[in-house]
Coordinates of C-alpha atoms and ligand atoms in Angstrom, one line a residue:
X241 CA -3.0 -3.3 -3.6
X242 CA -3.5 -6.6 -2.0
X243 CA -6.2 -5.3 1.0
X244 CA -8.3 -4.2 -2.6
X245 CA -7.6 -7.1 -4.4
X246 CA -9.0 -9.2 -1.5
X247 CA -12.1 -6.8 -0.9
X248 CA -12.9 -7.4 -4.6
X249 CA -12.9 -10.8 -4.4
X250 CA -14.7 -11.2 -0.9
X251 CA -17.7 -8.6 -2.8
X252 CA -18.2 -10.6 -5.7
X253 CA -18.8 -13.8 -3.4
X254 CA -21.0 -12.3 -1.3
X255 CA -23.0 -11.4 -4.4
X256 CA -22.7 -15.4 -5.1
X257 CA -23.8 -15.9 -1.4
X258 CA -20.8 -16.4 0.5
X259 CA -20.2 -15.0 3.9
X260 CA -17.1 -14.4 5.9
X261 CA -16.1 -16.5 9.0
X262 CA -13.2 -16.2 11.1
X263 CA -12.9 -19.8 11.6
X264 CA -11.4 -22.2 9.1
X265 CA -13.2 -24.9 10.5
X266 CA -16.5 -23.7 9.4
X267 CA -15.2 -22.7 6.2
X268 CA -16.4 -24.2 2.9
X269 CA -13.6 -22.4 0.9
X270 CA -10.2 -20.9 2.4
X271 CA -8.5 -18.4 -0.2
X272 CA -5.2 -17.5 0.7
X273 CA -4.3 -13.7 -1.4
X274 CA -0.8 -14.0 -1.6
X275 CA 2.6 -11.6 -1.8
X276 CA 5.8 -12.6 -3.2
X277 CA 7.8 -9.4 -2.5
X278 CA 9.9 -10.9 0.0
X279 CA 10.5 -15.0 0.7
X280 CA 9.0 -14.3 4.2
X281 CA 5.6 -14.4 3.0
X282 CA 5.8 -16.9 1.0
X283 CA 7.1 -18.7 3.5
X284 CA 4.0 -18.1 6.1
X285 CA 1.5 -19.0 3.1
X286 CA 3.2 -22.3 2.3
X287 CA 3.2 -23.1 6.5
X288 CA -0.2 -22.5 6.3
X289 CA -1.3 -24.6 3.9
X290 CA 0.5 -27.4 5.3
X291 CA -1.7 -26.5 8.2
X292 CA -4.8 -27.5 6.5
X293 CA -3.9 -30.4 5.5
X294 CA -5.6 -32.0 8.0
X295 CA -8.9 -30.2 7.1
X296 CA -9.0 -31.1 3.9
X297 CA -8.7 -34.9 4.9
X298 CA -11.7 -34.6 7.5
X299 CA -13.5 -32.5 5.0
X300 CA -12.5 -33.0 0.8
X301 CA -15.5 -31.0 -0.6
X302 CA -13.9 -27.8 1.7
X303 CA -12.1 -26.0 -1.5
X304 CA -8.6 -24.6 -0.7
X305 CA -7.1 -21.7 -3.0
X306 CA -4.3 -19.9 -3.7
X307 CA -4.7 -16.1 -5.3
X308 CA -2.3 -13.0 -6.0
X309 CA 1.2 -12.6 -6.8
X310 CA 2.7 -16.3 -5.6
X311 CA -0.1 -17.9 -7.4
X312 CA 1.0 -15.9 -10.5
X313 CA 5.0 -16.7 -9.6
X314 CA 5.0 -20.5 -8.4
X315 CA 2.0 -21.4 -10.7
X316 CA 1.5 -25.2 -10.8
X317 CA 4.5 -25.8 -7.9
X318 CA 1.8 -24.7 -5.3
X319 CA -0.1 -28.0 -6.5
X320 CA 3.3 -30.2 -6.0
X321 CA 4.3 -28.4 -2.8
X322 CA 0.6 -28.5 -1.5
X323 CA -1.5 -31.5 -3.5
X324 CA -4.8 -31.0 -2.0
X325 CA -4.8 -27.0 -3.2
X326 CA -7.8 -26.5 -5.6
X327 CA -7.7 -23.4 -6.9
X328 CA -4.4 -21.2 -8.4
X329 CA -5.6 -18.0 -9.8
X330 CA -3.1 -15.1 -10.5
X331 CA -3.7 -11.6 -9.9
X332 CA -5.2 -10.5 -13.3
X333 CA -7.3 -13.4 -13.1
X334 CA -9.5 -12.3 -9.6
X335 CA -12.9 -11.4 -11.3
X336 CA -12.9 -15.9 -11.9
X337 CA -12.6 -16.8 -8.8
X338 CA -16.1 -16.7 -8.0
X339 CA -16.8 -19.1 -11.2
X340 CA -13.8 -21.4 -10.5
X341 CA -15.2 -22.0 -7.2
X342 CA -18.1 -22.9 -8.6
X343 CA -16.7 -25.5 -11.7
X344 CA -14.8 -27.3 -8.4
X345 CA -17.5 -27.9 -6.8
X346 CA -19.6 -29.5 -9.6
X347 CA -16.4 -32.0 -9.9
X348 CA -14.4 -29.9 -13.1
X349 CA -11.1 -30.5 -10.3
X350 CA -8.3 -28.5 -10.0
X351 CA -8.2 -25.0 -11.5
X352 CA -5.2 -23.1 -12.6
X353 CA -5.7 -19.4 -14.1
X354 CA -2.6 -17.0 -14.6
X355 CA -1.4 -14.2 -16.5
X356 CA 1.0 -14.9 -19.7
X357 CA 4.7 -14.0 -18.6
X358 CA 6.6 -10.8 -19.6
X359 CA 7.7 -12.9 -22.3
X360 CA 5.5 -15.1 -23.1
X361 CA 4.0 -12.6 -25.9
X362 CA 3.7 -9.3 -27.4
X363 CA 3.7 -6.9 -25.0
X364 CA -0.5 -6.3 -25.9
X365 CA -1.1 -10.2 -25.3
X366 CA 0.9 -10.0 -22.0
X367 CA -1.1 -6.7 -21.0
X368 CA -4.7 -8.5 -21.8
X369 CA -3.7 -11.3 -20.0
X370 CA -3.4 -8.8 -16.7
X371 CA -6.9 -8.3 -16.5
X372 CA -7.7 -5.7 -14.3
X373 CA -10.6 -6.3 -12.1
X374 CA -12.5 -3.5 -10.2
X375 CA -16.1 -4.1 -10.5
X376 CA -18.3 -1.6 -8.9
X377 CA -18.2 -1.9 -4.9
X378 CA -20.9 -1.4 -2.3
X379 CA -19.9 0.3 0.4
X380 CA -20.4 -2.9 3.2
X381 CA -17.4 -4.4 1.0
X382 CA -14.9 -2.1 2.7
X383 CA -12.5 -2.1 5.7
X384 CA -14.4 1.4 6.5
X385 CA -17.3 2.7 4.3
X386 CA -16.0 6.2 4.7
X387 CA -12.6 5.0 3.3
X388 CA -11.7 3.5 0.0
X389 CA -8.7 2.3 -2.7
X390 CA -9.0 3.3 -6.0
X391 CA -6.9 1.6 -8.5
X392 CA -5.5 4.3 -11.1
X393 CA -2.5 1.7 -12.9
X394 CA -1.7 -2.0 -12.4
X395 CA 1.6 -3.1 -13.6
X396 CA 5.0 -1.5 -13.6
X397 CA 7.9 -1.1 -16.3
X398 CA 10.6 -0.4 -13.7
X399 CA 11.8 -3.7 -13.5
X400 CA 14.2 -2.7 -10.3
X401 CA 17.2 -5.4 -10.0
X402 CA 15.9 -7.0 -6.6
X403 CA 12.1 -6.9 -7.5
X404 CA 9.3 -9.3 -8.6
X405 CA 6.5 -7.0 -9.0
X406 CA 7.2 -6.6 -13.2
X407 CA 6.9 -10.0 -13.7
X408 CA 4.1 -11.2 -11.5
X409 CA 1.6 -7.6 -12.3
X410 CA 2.8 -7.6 -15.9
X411 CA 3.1 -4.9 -17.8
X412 CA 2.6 -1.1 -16.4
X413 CA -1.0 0.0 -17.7
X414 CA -2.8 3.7 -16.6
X415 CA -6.9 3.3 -16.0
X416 CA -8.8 5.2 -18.0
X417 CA -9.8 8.2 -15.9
X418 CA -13.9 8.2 -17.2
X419 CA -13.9 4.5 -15.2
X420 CA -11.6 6.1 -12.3
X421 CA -13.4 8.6 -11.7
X422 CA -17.0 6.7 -11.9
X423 CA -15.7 4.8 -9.3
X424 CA -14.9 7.6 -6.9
X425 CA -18.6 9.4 -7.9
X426 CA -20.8 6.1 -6.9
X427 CA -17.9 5.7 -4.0
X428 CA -18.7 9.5 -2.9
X429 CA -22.8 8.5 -3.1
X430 CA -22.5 5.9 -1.1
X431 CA -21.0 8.1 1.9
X432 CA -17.2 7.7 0.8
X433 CA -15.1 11.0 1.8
X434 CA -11.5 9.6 1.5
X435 CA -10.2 8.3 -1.5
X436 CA -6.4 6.6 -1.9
X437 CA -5.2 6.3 -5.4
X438 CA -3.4 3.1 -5.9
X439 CA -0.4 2.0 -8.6
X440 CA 3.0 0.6 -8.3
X441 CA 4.6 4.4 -9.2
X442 CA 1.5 6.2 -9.0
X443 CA 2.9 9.2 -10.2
X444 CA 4.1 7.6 -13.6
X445 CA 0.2 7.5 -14.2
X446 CA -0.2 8.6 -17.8
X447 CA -3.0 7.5 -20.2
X448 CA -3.5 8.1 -23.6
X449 CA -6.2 8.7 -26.3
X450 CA -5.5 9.6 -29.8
X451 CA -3.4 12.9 -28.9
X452 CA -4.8 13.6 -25.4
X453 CA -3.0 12.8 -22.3
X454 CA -4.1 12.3 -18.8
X455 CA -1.5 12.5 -16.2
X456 CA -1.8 12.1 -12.7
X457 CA -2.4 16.0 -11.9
X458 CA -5.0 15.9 -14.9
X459 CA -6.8 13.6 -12.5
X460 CA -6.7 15.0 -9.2
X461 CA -8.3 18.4 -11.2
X462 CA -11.2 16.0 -12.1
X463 CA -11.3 14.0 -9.0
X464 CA -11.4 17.0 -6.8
X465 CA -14.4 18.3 -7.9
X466 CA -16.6 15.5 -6.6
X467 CA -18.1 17.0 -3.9
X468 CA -18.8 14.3 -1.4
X469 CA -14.4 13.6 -1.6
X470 CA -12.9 15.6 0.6
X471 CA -9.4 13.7 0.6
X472 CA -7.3 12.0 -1.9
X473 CA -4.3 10.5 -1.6
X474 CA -2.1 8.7 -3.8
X475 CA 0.6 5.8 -3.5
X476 CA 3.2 4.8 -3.8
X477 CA 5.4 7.3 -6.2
X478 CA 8.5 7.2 -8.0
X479 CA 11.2 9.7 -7.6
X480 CA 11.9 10.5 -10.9
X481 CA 7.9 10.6 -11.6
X482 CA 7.6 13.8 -9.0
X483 CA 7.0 16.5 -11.3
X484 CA 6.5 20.2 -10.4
X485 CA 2.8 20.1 -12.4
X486 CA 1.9 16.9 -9.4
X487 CA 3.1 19.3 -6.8
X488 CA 1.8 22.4 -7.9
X489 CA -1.7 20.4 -8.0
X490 CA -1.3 19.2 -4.1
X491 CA -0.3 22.6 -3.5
X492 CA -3.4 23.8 -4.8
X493 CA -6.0 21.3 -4.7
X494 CA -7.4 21.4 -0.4
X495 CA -8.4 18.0 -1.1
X496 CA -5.2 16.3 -1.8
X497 CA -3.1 14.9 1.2
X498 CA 0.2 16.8 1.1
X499 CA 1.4 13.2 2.4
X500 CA 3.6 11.7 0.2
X501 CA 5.6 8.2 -0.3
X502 CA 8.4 8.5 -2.1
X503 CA 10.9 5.4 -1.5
X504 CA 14.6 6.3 -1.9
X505 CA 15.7 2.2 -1.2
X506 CA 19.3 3.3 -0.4
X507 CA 21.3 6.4 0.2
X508 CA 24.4 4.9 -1.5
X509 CA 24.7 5.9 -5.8
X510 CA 26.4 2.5 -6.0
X511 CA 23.7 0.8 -4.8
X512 CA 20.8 2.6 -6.1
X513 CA 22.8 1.9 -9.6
X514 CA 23.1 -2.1 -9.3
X515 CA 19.4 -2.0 -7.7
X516 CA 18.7 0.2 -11.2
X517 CA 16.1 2.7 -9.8
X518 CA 17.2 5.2 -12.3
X519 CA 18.5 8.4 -9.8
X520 CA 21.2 9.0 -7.9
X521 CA 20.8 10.2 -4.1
X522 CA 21.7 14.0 -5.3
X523 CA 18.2 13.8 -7.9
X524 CA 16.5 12.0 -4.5
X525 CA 17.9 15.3 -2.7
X526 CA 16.9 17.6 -5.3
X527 CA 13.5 16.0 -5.1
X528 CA 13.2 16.7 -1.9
X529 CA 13.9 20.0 -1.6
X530 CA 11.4 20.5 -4.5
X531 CA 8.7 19.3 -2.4
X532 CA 9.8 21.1 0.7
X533 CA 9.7 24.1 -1.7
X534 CA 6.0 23.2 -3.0
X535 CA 4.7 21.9 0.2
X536 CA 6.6 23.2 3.5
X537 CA 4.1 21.4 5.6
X538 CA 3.8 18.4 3.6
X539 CA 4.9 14.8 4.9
X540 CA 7.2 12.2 3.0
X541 CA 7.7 8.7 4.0
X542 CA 10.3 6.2 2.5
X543 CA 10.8 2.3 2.0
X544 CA 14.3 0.9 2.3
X545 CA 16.1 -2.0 1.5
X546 CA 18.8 -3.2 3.9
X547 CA 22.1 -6.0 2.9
X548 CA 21.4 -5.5 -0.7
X549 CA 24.1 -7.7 -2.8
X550 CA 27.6 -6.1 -1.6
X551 CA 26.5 -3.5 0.2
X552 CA 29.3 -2.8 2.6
X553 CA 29.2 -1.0 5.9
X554 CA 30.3 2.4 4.7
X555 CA 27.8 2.2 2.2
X556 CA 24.7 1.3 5.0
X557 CA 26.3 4.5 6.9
X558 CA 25.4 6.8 4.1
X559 CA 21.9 5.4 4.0
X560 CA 21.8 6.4 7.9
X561 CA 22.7 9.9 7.3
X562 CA 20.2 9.9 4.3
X563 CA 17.6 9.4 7.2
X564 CA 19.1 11.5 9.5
X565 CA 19.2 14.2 6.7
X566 CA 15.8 13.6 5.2
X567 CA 14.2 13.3 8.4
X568 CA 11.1 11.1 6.8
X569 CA 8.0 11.0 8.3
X570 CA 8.4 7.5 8.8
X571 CA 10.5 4.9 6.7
X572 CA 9.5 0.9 6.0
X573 CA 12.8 -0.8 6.2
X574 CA 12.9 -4.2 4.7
X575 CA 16.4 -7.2 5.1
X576 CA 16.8 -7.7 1.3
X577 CA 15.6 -11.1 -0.1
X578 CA 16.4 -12.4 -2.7
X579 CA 14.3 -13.3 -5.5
X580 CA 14.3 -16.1 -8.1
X581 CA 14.1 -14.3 -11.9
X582 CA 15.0 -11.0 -11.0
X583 CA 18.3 -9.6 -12.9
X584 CA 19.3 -8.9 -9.1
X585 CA 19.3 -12.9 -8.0
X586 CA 20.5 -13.7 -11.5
X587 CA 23.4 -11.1 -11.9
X588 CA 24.6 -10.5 -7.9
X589 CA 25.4 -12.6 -5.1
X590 CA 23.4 -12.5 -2.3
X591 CA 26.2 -11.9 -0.1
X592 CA 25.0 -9.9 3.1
X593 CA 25.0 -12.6 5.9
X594 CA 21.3 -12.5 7.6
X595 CA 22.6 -11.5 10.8
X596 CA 24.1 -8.1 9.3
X597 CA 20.3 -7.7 7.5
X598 CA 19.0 -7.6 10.8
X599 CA 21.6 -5.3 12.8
X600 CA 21.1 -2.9 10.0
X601 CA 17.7 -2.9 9.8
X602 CA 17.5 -2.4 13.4
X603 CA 19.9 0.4 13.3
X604 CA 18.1 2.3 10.6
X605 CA 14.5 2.0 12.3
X606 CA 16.3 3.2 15.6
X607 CA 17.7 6.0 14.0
X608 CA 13.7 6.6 11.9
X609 CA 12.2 6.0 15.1
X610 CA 14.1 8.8 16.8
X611 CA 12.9 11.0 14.5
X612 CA 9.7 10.1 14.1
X613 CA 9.4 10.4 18.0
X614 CA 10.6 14.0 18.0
X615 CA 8.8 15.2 15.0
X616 CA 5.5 13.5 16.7
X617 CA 6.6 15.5 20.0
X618 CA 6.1 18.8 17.9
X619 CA 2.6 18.7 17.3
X620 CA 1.6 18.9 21.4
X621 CA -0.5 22.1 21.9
X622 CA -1.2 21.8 18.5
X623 CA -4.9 21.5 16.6
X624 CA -5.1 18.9 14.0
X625 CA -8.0 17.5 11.9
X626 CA -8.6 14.1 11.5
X627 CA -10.7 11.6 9.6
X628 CA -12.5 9.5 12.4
X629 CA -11.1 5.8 11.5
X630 CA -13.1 3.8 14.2
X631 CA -12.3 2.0 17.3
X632 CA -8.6 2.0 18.8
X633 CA -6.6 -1.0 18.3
X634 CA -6.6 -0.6 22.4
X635 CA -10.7 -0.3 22.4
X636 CA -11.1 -3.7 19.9
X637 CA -8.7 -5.3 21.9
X638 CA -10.8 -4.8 25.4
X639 CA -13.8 -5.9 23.1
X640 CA -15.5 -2.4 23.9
X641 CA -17.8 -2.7 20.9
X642 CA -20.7 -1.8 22.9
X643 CA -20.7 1.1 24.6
X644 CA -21.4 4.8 23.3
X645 CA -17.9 6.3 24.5
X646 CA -15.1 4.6 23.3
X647 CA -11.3 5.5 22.4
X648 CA -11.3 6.0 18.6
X649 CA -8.5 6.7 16.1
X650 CA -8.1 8.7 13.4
X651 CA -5.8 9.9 10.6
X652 CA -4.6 14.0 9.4
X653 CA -4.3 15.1 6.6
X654 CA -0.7 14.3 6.2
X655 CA -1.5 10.5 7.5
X656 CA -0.9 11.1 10.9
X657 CA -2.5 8.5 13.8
X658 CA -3.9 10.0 16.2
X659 CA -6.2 8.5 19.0
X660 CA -8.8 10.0 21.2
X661 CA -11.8 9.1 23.3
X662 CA -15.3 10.1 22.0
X663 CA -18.4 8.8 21.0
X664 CA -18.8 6.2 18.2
X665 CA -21.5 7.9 16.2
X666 CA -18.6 10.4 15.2
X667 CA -17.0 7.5 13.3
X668 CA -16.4 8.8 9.8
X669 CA -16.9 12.1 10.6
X670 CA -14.0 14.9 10.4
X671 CA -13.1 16.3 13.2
X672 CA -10.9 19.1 15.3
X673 CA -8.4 17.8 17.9
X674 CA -6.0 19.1 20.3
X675 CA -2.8 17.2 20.8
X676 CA -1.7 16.3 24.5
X677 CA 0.6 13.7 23.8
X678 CA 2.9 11.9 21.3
X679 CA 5.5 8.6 20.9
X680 CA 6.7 7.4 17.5
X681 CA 3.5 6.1 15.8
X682 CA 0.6 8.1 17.2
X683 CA -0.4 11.6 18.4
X684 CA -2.6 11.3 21.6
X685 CA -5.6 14.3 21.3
X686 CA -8.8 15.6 22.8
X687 CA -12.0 16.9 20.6
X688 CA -12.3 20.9 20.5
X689 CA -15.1 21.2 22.4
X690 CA -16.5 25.0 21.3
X691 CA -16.7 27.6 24.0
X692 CA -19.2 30.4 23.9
X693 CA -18.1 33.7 25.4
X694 CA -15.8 36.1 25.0
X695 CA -12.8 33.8 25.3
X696 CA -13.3 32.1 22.2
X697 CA -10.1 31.3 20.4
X698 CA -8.9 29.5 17.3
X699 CA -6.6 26.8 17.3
X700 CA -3.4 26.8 14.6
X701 CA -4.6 23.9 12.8
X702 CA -1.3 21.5 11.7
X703 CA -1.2 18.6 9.2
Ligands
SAH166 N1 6.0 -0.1 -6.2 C1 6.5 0.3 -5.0 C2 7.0 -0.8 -4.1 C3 6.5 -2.1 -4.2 S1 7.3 -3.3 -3.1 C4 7.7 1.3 -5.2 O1 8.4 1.1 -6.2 O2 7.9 2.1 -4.3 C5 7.3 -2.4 -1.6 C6 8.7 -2.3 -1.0 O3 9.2 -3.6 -0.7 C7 9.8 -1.7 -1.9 O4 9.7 -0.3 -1.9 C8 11.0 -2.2 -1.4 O5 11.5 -1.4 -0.3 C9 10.6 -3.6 -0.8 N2 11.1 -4.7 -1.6 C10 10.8 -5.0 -2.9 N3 11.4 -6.1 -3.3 C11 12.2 -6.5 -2.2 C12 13.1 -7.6 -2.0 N4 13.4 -8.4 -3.0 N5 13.7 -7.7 -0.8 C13 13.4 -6.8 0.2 N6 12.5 -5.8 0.1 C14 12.0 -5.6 -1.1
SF4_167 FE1 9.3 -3.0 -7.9 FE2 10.8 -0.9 -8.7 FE3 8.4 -1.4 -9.8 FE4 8.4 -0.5 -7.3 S1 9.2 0.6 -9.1 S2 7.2 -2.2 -8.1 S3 10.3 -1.5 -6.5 S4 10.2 -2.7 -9.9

């Protein structure tokens, strides 16, 4: 959500003129988009700014801001903590930043633009107040032109004990699908072939109009038949939300990634209770087997939280066997921080000393990582198809962005990395590979080169 939000803003001040630069020196304005999930990035922005400090003493027309989710939480602290900040502008105020800019610099001073509170109004006053903001994009504003997020719902209800996401995305609102899927047809002209579906619980997507309803399979019917897409994926779901008419539709639709994240959090019912995500692990089982039933060669990744308030050894083990049982694709395991305003930093101690956070965390990704690294170890021998990201991490790092042959990586269907060498003119293109090699995060391949003769073969192609 934030790599969008930040395209968006860095695409409407192009249109105003601006132009990227890696160095803060040169800069005229430094926007910092901000997450307030965990304390830890928080943490980082605030060291930063106290790194510019400096700058803006050597340079006071340079105009420093802070946007996104700590803007919308610390508000007018960011100006105490920080005093030579300029700018504060919450997430569902992004489509001003290119006009706030532009009042500092004609002298107007320090700007300050949030959303209204969860409670600071009816819940219609709160919702207007989280503007959404996805202008029309061209394709040079993205990471990859061939590649693009799609916001389908900003928001979310859930209101999870340990999590500031409610309160600083306000209220859950569902796009209407006309705009969505206007978005995806001028993404598709301008050369777009995968699509990712963003919301908070994605699969909770539901809008309404008079008696009609759109739900999130509605929407992969009408997305799918835009013929320059030839992949859609969605994130990040909600367990309860996994219904049999969503899995039926990736079961059915070619174009939708049978990849799916589905974050569990815990594998112990007392926990998942106090951290009130609304399903026990036996409905998180059932869900599973529903989408092995559904979609056998599907993929399903996890997020969990480690040291959550009172979670005691025993309770940690059950989350291991979870993962051992499950065997995810691959699981994002986070030390559990604490949160000012949540019910969880209101209601329950924050108890788990840090040092138990981070055996556990390191335990759990061992035991993911195992997995991950046989499950990878699987698909050698095997054909798989992949959407040609661009260079390899490996490739940028040795600066190769020169010549014609370079190592290149690329994703499956089921979001599999998987690096090659070949030629950079097939980046963005989708293409066969064989599999020689595997570790925990990427599949090693070669391109099918086709044979003429006799001997030609086809290759079981995996996902
Ligand atoms: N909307 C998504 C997740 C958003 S936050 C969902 O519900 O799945 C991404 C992940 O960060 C969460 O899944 C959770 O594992 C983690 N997280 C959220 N709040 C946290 C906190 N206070 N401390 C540690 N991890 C947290
Ligand atoms: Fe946070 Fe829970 Fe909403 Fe996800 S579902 S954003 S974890 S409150």
């Amino acid at each position: 959500m934030n790599v969008l939000d930040s395209e968006l803003v860095v695409a409407s001040l192009r249109k105003e003129g601006y132009e990227l630069t890696d160095n803060t020196g040169d800069a005229d304005t430094i926007l910092f988009n901000t997450c307030s999930v965990r304390q830890h990035a928080e943490d980082k922005i605030y060291s930063a700014l106290g790194r510019l400090k400096h700058a803006k003493r050597e340079n006071p027309k340079k105009i420093i801001g802070v946007l996104g989710c700590m803007a919308q939480k610390d508000q007018r602290l960011i100006f105490e903590r920080a005093p030579y900040v300029d700018l504060i502008v919450g997430p569902g105020q992004l489509h001003q930043v290119p006009q706030l800019i532009a009042d500092i610099a004609e002298g107007a001073g320090r700007q300050l633009e949030v959303s209204l509170g969860r409670k600071e109004g009816t819940r219609a006053t709160v919702e207007r107040s989280h503007e959404s903001f996805d202008p029309l994009r061209d394709a040079t504003m993205r990471p990859t032109p061939y590649q693009a997020y799609v916001r389908i719902q900003i928001g979310c209800d859930k209101f999870c004990t340990y999590c500031i996401v409610p309160s600083v995305r306000g209220p859950e609102q569902s796009r209407p699908p006309v705009e969505i899927v206007a978005e995806a047809k001028q993404l598709a002209d301008e050369g777009c072939k995968e699509i990712v579906l963003l919301g908070q619980t994605v699969n909770s997507y539901c809008y309404r109009e008079g008696d009609r309803k759109t739900r999130l399979s509605d929407l992969l019917h009408q997305l799918h038949e835009i013929e320059g897409i030839k992949r859609i994926k969605f994130v990040t779901n909600y367990p309860k939300d996994m219904t049999v008419d969503l899995l039926e539709t990736v079961r059915d639709l070619p174009k939708c990634s049978e990849y799916l994240h589905v974050p569990v959090q815990s594998g112990s019912n007392r926990v998942l209770e106090q951290m009130k995500r609304g399903y026990t692990v036996e409905d998180y089982r059932e869900m599973m087997e529903r989408i092995r039933k559904w979609l056998p060669d599907g993929s399903v990744t996890s997020d969990f939280i480690v040291g959550f308030c009172g979670e005691t050894e025993e309770e940690f083990q059950l989350t291991c066997d979870l993962v051992r049982e499950q065997r995810f694709k691959n699981s994002f395991i986070f030390k559990y921080s604490e949160r000012p305003g949540t019910k969880g930093a209101e209601n329950y101690p924050d108890d788990v000393p840090d040092d138990v956070k981070r055996r556990r965390n390191n335990e759990l990704l061992a035991i993911q990582n195992e997995i991950s690294e046989e499950d990878n170890q699987a698909f050698l021998g095997r054909g798989v198809e992949v959407l040609v990201e661009g260079l390899s991490k490996a490739a940028v790092k040795k600066n190769e962005t020169d010549s014609e042959q370079v190592q290149l990586t690329g994703r499956t269907m089921c979001d599999r990395i998987v690096v090659f060498d070949g030629n950079r003119r097939q980046i963005g293109e989708i293409l066969p590979l064989t599999v020689y090699d595997a570790n925990v995060h990427t599949l090693f391949g070669s391109v099918v080169t086709q044979h003429v003769g006799p001997e030609l073969f086809s290759l079981p192609v995996s996902s």
